[in-house]
Amino acid sequence: MLRARFLIPLVVFAVMVVFLGVGLNLNPREVPSPLIDKPAPPFVLPQLHEPDKTISQKEMLGKVWMLNVFASWCVACREEHPNLMELARSGAVPIYGLNYKDERADGIAWLARFGNPYKVSAYDRDGRIGIDYGVYGVPETYVIDKAGVIRYKRIGIVTPEIVRDKILPLVKELNGNG
């Protein structure tokens, strides 16, 4: 009885150490998304720059494209932005923006100041479409195939390494060039 009294806490402690060790080795940017290999949630939103016009994910059917969730108040978005500008200049994949929980004027001014890598930006003022896409926080990026299926999700900054090692090979494969 005395032995079990000391052995049980030791076993519980050992199990906790194992769980802690496993948890510390996980990458928080690689959160598995239930949307991977599922159709992109539908949306029809006003365009950021032209509020009288709308944009829909259906308009992108038939092409591989990237959706980048950004906001003017997002510090990490500013760090990511030069990488998106470079990717847009390469012409490898069209990038569409989702201006998330932002003031329209602030989003427009931010793009005017830092450059606009997006073909078009949708304006998601209240964040409802972001919720449908499972946005944890900005920036987040999705690669969507020709059939409108999400094939990749990146939580956090798209780095040059992510572009080189994940996005470009995936886009090439989805376009049938892989």
Coordinates of C-alpha atoms in Angstrom, one line a residue:
M1 CA 0.0 0.0 0.0
L2 CA 2.8 2.4 0.9
R3 CA 4.7 1.5 -2.3
A4 CA 1.6 2.2 -4.5
R5 CA 1.2 5.6 -2.7
F6 CA 4.6 6.7 -4.0
L7 CA 4.4 4.8 -7.3
I8 CA 1.1 6.4 -8.6
P9 CA 2.4 10.0 -8.5
L10 CA 5.6 9.0 -10.1
V11 CA 3.8 7.3 -13.0
V12 CA 1.5 10.3 -13.4
F13 CA 4.5 12.6 -13.5
A14 CA 6.2 10.4 -16.1
V15 CA 3.1 10.5 -18.3
M16 CA 2.9 14.3 -18.0
V17 CA 6.6 14.6 -19.0
V18 CA 6.0 12.5 -22.1
F19 CA 3.0 14.6 -23.1
L20 CA 5.0 17.8 -22.5
G21 CA 7.9 16.5 -24.6
V22 CA 5.6 15.6 -27.5
G23 CA 3.8 19.0 -27.3
L24 CA 7.0 21.0 -27.3
N25 CA 8.0 19.3 -30.6
L26 CA 4.8 20.3 -32.4
N27 CA 4.8 23.2 -34.7
P28 CA 2.0 25.6 -33.9
R29 CA 2.0 26.9 -37.5
E30 CA 1.1 23.4 -38.7
V31 CA -2.3 23.2 -37.1
P32 CA -4.2 20.6 -39.1
S33 CA -7.2 22.1 -40.7
P34 CA -10.5 20.2 -41.2
L35 CA -10.8 22.2 -44.4
I36 CA -7.9 20.5 -46.2
D37 CA -9.2 18.5 -49.1
K38 CA -12.7 20.0 -48.7
P39 CA -14.4 22.6 -50.9
A40 CA -13.5 26.2 -50.0
P41 CA -16.4 27.7 -48.1
P42 CA -18.6 29.9 -50.4
F43 CA -18.5 33.6 -50.1
V44 CA -19.8 36.7 -52.0
L45 CA -18.2 39.8 -50.5
P46 CA -17.8 43.4 -51.6
Q47 CA -14.4 44.2 -53.1
L48 CA -12.1 46.2 -50.9
H49 CA -11.3 48.9 -53.5
E50 CA -14.7 48.9 -55.3
P51 CA -17.5 48.3 -52.8
D52 CA -20.1 48.3 -55.5
K53 CA -18.5 45.2 -57.0
T54 CA -18.4 41.7 -55.4
I55 CA -16.0 38.8 -55.5
S56 CA -16.8 35.2 -55.0
Q57 CA -14.7 32.0 -54.7
K58 CA -16.7 30.6 -57.6
E59 CA -15.1 33.2 -59.9
M60 CA -11.8 31.3 -59.4
L61 CA -13.0 27.9 -60.4
G62 CA -10.8 26.4 -63.1
K63 CA -7.6 27.9 -61.8
V64 CA -5.2 27.3 -58.9
W65 CA -5.2 30.4 -56.6
M66 CA -4.1 31.6 -53.3
L67 CA -6.2 33.4 -50.7
N68 CA -4.3 35.5 -48.2
V69 CA -6.1 36.8 -45.1
F70 CA -4.6 40.2 -44.0
A71 CA -5.4 43.4 -42.1
S72 CA -3.8 46.8 -41.7
W73 CA -3.6 46.3 -37.9
C74 CA -1.6 43.0 -38.3
V75 CA 2.1 43.4 -37.5
A76 CA 2.9 40.0 -38.9
C77 CA 1.2 40.9 -42.2
R78 CA 3.7 43.7 -42.6
E79 CA 6.6 41.3 -42.2
E80 CA 5.0 38.8 -44.6
H81 CA 4.0 41.4 -47.3
P82 CA 7.4 41.6 -49.2
N83 CA 7.2 37.9 -49.7
L84 CA 3.7 38.1 -51.2
M85 CA 4.8 41.0 -53.4
E86 CA 7.7 38.9 -54.7
L87 CA 5.4 35.9 -55.3
A88 CA 2.9 38.1 -57.1
R89 CA 5.7 39.5 -59.3
S90 CA 6.7 36.0 -60.3
G91 CA 3.3 35.3 -61.7
A92 CA 3.4 31.7 -60.4
V93 CA 0.0 31.9 -58.8
P94 CA -2.7 34.5 -58.6
I95 CA -3.1 35.9 -55.1
Y96 CA -6.5 37.2 -53.8
G97 CA -6.8 39.1 -50.5
L98 CA -9.3 38.8 -47.7
N99 CA -9.2 42.0 -45.7
Y100 CA -10.2 40.8 -42.3
K101 CA -11.9 42.7 -39.5
D102 CA -10.5 46.0 -40.8
E103 CA -11.7 49.4 -41.7
R104 CA -12.0 49.7 -45.4
A105 CA -10.0 53.0 -45.6
D106 CA -7.2 51.5 -43.5
G107 CA -7.0 48.4 -45.7
I108 CA -6.8 50.5 -48.8
A109 CA -4.2 52.9 -47.3
W110 CA -2.1 50.0 -46.1
L111 CA -2.0 48.4 -49.6
A112 CA -1.2 51.8 -51.2
R113 CA 1.7 52.2 -48.8
F114 CA 3.2 48.8 -49.0
G115 CA 2.1 47.6 -52.4
N116 CA -0.8 45.5 -53.6
P117 CA 0.1 41.8 -54.5
Y118 CA -3.6 40.9 -54.8
K119 CA -5.6 40.5 -58.1
V120 CA -8.6 41.6 -56.0
S121 CA -9.2 41.9 -52.3
A122 CA -12.5 40.9 -50.6
Y123 CA -13.7 43.0 -47.7
D124 CA -14.7 40.9 -44.7
R125 CA -15.4 43.7 -42.1
D126 CA -17.2 41.5 -39.6
G127 CA -15.0 38.4 -40.0
R128 CA -17.8 36.0 -40.9
I129 CA -16.0 34.6 -43.9
G130 CA -12.9 34.3 -41.9
I131 CA -14.8 32.2 -39.4
D132 CA -16.0 29.9 -42.2
Y133 CA -12.4 29.5 -43.3
G134 CA -11.3 28.7 -39.7
V135 CA -9.1 31.8 -39.4
Y136 CA -7.2 31.7 -36.1
G137 CA -5.6 35.0 -36.7
V138 CA -3.9 36.9 -39.5
P139 CA -2.0 36.3 -41.6
E140 CA -3.3 33.0 -42.9
T141 CA -2.9 31.7 -46.4
Y142 CA -4.8 29.0 -48.4
V143 CA -3.9 27.3 -51.7
I144 CA -7.1 26.3 -53.6
D145 CA -7.1 24.0 -56.6
K146 CA -9.0 24.3 -59.9
A147 CA -12.0 22.5 -58.5
G148 CA -12.3 24.9 -55.6
V149 CA -10.8 22.5 -53.0
I150 CA -8.5 23.8 -50.3
R151 CA -5.1 22.0 -50.6
Y152 CA -2.9 23.9 -48.2
K153 CA -3.4 26.2 -45.2
R154 CA -0.6 28.3 -43.6
I155 CA -1.2 29.9 -40.2
G156 CA 1.3 32.8 -39.8
I157 CA 3.8 34.4 -42.1
V158 CA 4.4 33.1 -45.6
T159 CA 8.2 33.0 -45.6
P160 CA 10.5 32.7 -48.7
E161 CA 11.1 29.1 -47.5
I162 CA 7.4 28.3 -47.4
V163 CA 7.0 29.8 -50.9
R164 CA 9.9 27.7 -52.2
D165 CA 9.4 24.5 -50.4
K166 CA 5.6 24.2 -50.0
I167 CA 3.6 26.7 -52.1
L168 CA 5.4 26.7 -55.5
P169 CA 5.8 22.9 -55.7
L170 CA 2.1 22.4 -54.7
V171 CA 0.9 25.0 -57.3
K172 CA 3.0 23.3 -59.9
E173 CA 1.6 20.0 -59.1
L174 CA -2.0 21.3 -59.0
N175 CA -1.5 22.9 -62.4
G176 CA -0.3 19.6 -63.8
N177 CA 3.3 20.6 -64.2
G178 CA 4.6 18.5 -61.4

